[in-house]
XYZ file of C-alpha atoms in Angstrom:
348
model
C 38.785 50.659 -194.113
C 38.017 47.856 -191.675
C 38.647 44.196 -192.473
C 38.431 40.779 -190.807
C 41.742 39.160 -189.917
C 42.561 35.704 -188.601
C 44.964 36.179 -185.703
C 47.509 33.913 -184.027
C 47.439 34.197 -180.231
C 49.148 30.956 -179.217
C 49.101 27.169 -179.516
C 45.586 26.032 -180.527
C 44.423 29.585 -179.962
C 43.397 31.437 -183.130
C 40.636 34.012 -183.520
C 39.171 36.694 -185.750
C 39.569 40.428 -185.174
C 38.304 43.445 -187.027
C 41.298 45.627 -187.875
C 41.746 49.023 -189.477
C 43.696 49.204 -192.743
C 46.027 52.233 -192.795
C 45.786 54.760 -195.621
C 47.779 53.679 -198.672
C 51.240 55.267 -198.764
C 52.602 56.753 -201.971
C 54.978 53.801 -202.515
C 52.639 51.104 -201.247
C 49.698 48.969 -202.308
C 46.550 47.520 -200.724
C 45.316 44.200 -202.083
C 42.334 41.946 -201.455
C 43.064 38.280 -200.838
C 41.369 35.897 -203.280
C 42.682 32.458 -202.294
C 45.136 31.401 -199.599
C 46.731 27.991 -199.100
C 47.335 26.450 -195.699
C 51.030 25.669 -195.213
C 52.484 22.899 -193.079
C 53.888 25.690 -190.918
C 50.310 26.869 -190.281
C 49.152 23.434 -189.129
C 52.308 23.049 -187.031
C 51.573 26.456 -185.486
C 48.110 25.234 -184.511
C 49.432 21.981 -183.054
C 52.614 23.212 -181.370
C 52.723 27.011 -181.393
C 54.371 29.487 -183.727
C 57.747 30.121 -182.093
C 59.607 27.841 -184.506
C 58.148 29.840 -187.406
C 58.946 33.257 -185.871
C 55.303 34.069 -185.083
C 54.915 36.323 -182.047
C 51.510 36.348 -180.304
C 48.702 38.431 -181.781
C 49.723 38.697 -185.420
C 47.983 38.085 -188.717
C 49.405 35.100 -190.576
C 49.239 33.025 -193.769
C 51.681 33.549 -196.629
C 50.641 31.387 -199.622
C 48.216 33.751 -201.317
C 46.960 35.288 -204.544
C 45.410 38.766 -204.437
C 43.587 41.466 -206.370
C 44.888 45.036 -206.329
C 42.525 47.487 -204.613
C 44.588 50.661 -204.320
C 48.080 51.820 -205.281
C 50.175 54.772 -204.145
C 51.019 57.519 -206.610
C 54.586 56.260 -207.098
C 53.604 52.646 -207.815
C 53.819 51.877 -211.552
C 52.994 48.968 -213.853
C 49.970 47.767 -211.883
C 46.418 48.993 -211.412
C 43.307 48.187 -209.350
C 41.741 44.943 -210.552
C 45.046 43.308 -211.505
C 45.684 39.885 -210.009
C 49.035 39.546 -208.288
C 51.156 37.129 -206.269
C 53.031 38.856 -203.411
C 56.568 37.709 -202.594
C 56.434 37.191 -198.803
C 60.146 37.838 -198.159
C 59.936 41.358 -199.593
C 56.275 42.323 -199.238
C 57.093 43.978 -195.907
C 60.311 45.625 -194.650
C 60.919 42.701 -192.270
C 61.785 39.350 -193.951
C 60.915 37.575 -190.686
C 57.290 38.494 -191.418
C 57.293 36.241 -194.483
C 55.520 33.567 -192.433
C 52.883 35.930 -191.094
C 52.156 38.073 -194.102
C 48.385 38.086 -193.539
C 47.118 35.649 -196.150
C 44.300 34.619 -193.802
C 43.013 38.195 -193.575
C 40.671 39.840 -196.055
C 43.269 42.424 -197.132
C 47.061 42.876 -197.260
C 49.254 45.955 -197.178
C 52.365 45.700 -199.382
C 55.142 48.222 -198.748
C 57.442 49.661 -201.431
C 55.434 47.821 -204.086
C 57.524 47.066 -207.171
C 56.541 44.690 -209.942
C 58.918 41.734 -210.383
C 60.533 42.530 -207.041
C 57.944 41.977 -204.295
C 54.935 41.063 -206.395
C 54.193 39.543 -209.799
C 51.209 40.247 -212.054
C 49.428 37.066 -213.154
C 47.542 36.399 -216.373
C 44.550 34.192 -217.157
C 46.604 31.021 -217.726
C 46.600 30.287 -214.001
C 43.553 29.685 -211.775
C 43.360 31.112 -208.256
C 43.810 27.580 -206.903
C 47.059 27.250 -208.818
C 48.213 30.787 -208.046
C 47.984 30.128 -204.307
C 50.586 27.374 -204.854
C 53.273 29.719 -206.227
C 55.004 30.239 -202.876
C 55.255 26.565 -201.831
C 56.257 25.569 -205.369
C 59.092 28.119 -205.251
C 60.354 26.365 -202.113
C 60.114 22.999 -203.879
C 62.117 24.371 -206.787
C 64.876 25.505 -204.442
C 64.919 22.032 -202.887
C 64.902 20.116 -206.186
C 67.583 22.309 -207.715
C 70.091 21.090 -205.122
C 70.245 17.987 -207.359
C 72.074 17.406 -210.630
C 69.249 15.889 -212.670
C 69.421 13.663 -215.745
C 66.901 11.306 -217.323
C 68.547 8.505 -215.319
C 68.298 10.204 -211.901
C 66.548 8.108 -209.272
C 64.906 10.099 -206.473
C 63.073 9.234 -203.271
C 60.872 11.921 -201.731
C 60.015 11.633 -198.059
C 56.646 13.308 -197.553
C 53.810 13.367 -200.095
C 52.604 16.866 -199.233
C 52.698 19.923 -201.458
C 56.461 20.504 -201.032
C 57.250 16.916 -201.981
C 54.836 17.060 -204.922
C 56.486 20.277 -206.072
C 59.932 18.674 -205.839
C 58.690 15.846 -208.070
C 57.266 18.374 -210.549
C 60.558 20.265 -210.701
C 62.571 17.066 -211.178
C 60.282 16.090 -214.062
C 60.597 19.595 -215.488
C 64.379 19.212 -215.489
C 64.305 15.861 -217.257
C 63.835 13.156 -214.622
C 61.487 10.292 -215.499
C 58.318 10.000 -213.392
C 58.900 6.263 -213.038
C 62.226 7.033 -211.329
C 60.579 9.098 -208.569
C 59.166 7.361 -205.493
C 57.275 8.912 -202.595
C 57.413 7.639 -199.015
C 54.599 8.721 -196.678
C 52.277 7.412 -193.965
C 49.215 8.819 -195.763
C 47.785 6.391 -198.297
C 45.345 9.130 -199.307
C 48.212 11.320 -200.509
C 50.118 8.456 -202.115
C 47.011 7.510 -204.092
C 46.581 11.095 -205.329
C 50.149 11.225 -206.590
C 49.872 7.770 -208.130
C 47.238 9.256 -210.456
C 49.989 11.542 -211.760
C 52.369 8.678 -212.455
C 54.426 8.594 -209.265
C 55.056 5.394 -207.299
C 54.627 5.396 -203.532
C 55.493 3.405 -200.437
C 53.500 3.600 -197.215
C 55.974 3.970 -194.347
C 53.289 2.924 -191.841
C 53.449 -0.605 -193.239
C 56.015 -3.121 -191.952
C 58.883 -3.778 -194.342
C 58.399 -0.576 -196.311
C 62.155 -0.292 -196.790
C 62.273 -3.497 -198.825
C 59.383 -2.335 -200.965
C 61.238 0.906 -201.619
C 64.371 -0.972 -202.631
C 62.219 -3.051 -204.964
C 61.050 0.132 -206.716
C 64.380 1.981 -206.880
C 66.728 -0.936 -207.234
C 69.315 -2.010 -204.662
C 72.696 -0.464 -203.975
C 75.025 -0.974 -201.056
C 75.366 1.595 -198.343
C 77.370 1.759 -195.139
C 74.535 0.007 -193.269
C 74.190 -2.848 -195.788
C 71.772 -3.242 -198.723
C 70.142 0.105 -199.479
C 68.308 2.026 -202.164
C 69.831 2.863 -205.542
C 68.336 6.363 -205.296
C 70.803 9.098 -206.147
C 68.899 11.588 -203.995
C 66.607 11.325 -201.007
C 64.643 14.512 -200.337
C 63.388 14.950 -196.781
C 60.185 16.952 -197.239
C 58.506 15.270 -194.272
C 60.266 16.626 -191.213
C 58.892 15.700 -187.794
C 56.357 17.897 -186.023
C 55.502 15.687 -183.040
C 57.961 16.876 -180.363
C 57.371 13.900 -178.048
C 57.254 10.983 -180.499
C 59.684 8.188 -179.704
C 59.817 6.275 -182.985
C 62.700 7.182 -185.317
C 61.942 9.968 -187.768
C 61.538 9.103 -191.427
C 64.840 10.914 -192.025
C 66.640 8.639 -189.549
C 65.183 5.540 -191.189
C 65.872 6.701 -194.740
C 69.500 7.666 -194.157
C 70.172 4.012 -193.410
C 69.195 3.354 -197.046
C 71.290 6.129 -198.622
C 73.820 4.552 -200.962
C 77.558 5.278 -201.150
C 77.827 8.677 -202.826
C 74.109 9.383 -202.437
C 72.789 12.757 -201.285
C 70.199 13.595 -198.652
C 68.532 16.977 -199.251
C 66.949 18.431 -196.116
C 63.805 20.537 -196.501
C 61.485 19.335 -193.725
C 61.043 21.131 -190.413
C 62.046 19.020 -187.406
C 60.774 19.806 -183.926
C 62.741 16.862 -182.559
C 66.502 16.560 -182.326
C 67.489 14.084 -185.016
C 70.544 11.977 -184.130
C 72.922 11.420 -187.030
C 75.902 9.062 -187.053
C 78.522 11.323 -188.609
C 81.129 8.563 -188.654
C 78.817 6.401 -190.763
C 78.134 9.352 -193.071
C 81.837 9.973 -193.576
C 82.729 6.342 -194.184
C 79.578 5.843 -196.252
C 80.369 8.790 -198.552
C 76.926 10.158 -197.766
C 76.295 13.783 -198.706
C 73.874 16.093 -196.932
C 72.545 19.405 -198.258
C 70.137 21.867 -196.670
C 67.621 23.014 -199.234
C 64.627 24.899 -197.841
C 63.668 28.496 -198.605
C 63.247 30.299 -201.920
C 64.634 33.272 -203.843
C 63.216 35.698 -206.421
C 64.272 33.619 -209.477
C 62.600 30.525 -208.039
C 59.369 32.495 -207.597
C 59.485 33.343 -211.304
C 60.186 29.705 -212.225
C 57.197 28.629 -210.128
C 54.907 30.970 -212.060
C 56.250 29.606 -215.341
C 55.804 25.966 -214.258
C 52.227 26.597 -213.148
C 51.459 28.340 -216.436
C 52.905 25.370 -218.351
C 50.981 22.800 -216.230
C 54.085 20.641 -215.678
C 51.847 18.371 -213.578
C 48.176 18.717 -212.631
C 48.776 21.147 -209.769
C 45.089 21.978 -209.328
C 44.332 18.326 -208.548
C 46.596 18.643 -205.495
C 44.114 21.097 -203.941
C 41.708 18.678 -202.327
C 39.558 20.961 -200.139
C 38.439 24.606 -200.041
C 36.841 26.470 -197.119
C 35.210 29.869 -196.729
C 37.175 32.536 -194.864
C 34.760 32.424 -191.927
C 35.681 28.745 -191.509
C 39.457 29.305 -191.673
C 40.121 27.949 -188.174
C 38.254 24.741 -188.963
C 40.131 24.538 -192.256
C 43.505 24.667 -190.503
C 42.428 22.033 -187.996
C 41.146 19.867 -190.868
C 44.462 20.246 -192.709
C 46.308 18.776 -189.715
C 45.033 15.301 -190.653
C 47.099 14.235 -193.640
C 44.996 11.095 -194.042
C 42.071 13.141 -195.396
C 43.614 15.916 -197.500
C 46.636 17.148 -199.405
C 46.380 20.922 -199.964
C 43.632 22.845 -198.196
C 42.786 26.405 -199.229
C 40.764 29.373 -198.061
C 38.600 30.650 -200.918
C 37.440 34.192 -200.205
C 34.644 33.896 -202.792
C 32.826 31.226 -200.749
């Protein structure tokens, strides 16, 4: 069987190829992609190349995807052609490094050693394809948010109003945090306005004096640098993808607001070296936790949260493109001032 695949060749160099799908092995499964989401790693790969995301030249890529089963090997049980499934990128192939280039932007996927509830999950009708293509990024958000000890009084600042940040907010709410205690910081007013419709406050970091506005929303607490935010947690879901920018990263600016005993949770990808004053962190009782990635249980939690509609996840998908326009879709998604989550809809 031949199929069309979007290939990564290098920085700002993508293209389509017609590939041959191998015969289905007795332990394996062939699935047809229904909807795929464009990840920040995909836009970063377009802008800067895929080395940081372990993409070698000339590979299929895309990993946030929902699929329909086409064929199963004789030893594969519990699933049949026509079932809708969400593959788990870390285990869908023998090589976990391929999680970032699973092939979500191709017409078909090949899943090895297919086992339900291990490297794929069967989905029911409670979840739309738009929502189902958010399972993978939401699982990452859950891993990030669960670094925090959450109560109804927890105050959180989220740097970056993209899908990971939105998912962190959803998970915090799911665990008992109040929406009015969660504040986003981002340069995109478009994204801040979208999240405001779901009850989350926002501060535009492109505006002068944004730090004071943030303190006004979270309350003031002292930190080692002086007056800071009363936030218990600051989640860095923004990162920094411009390798030659000279202005301080949002992380560098926000850590100067982190209160005594506050925690910075790192989830964003940084292409730049971020200088940190460790002496200030020690004397300021500032905690730092690395929180990106996701595990099997978090994938299951993501499915449950999407089924329960913890927030309006579908409203976060702002644009859909046909598969033939996938390259244009990725380029479009690079501009955060005009979109939040962009998807490839294979039915278009």
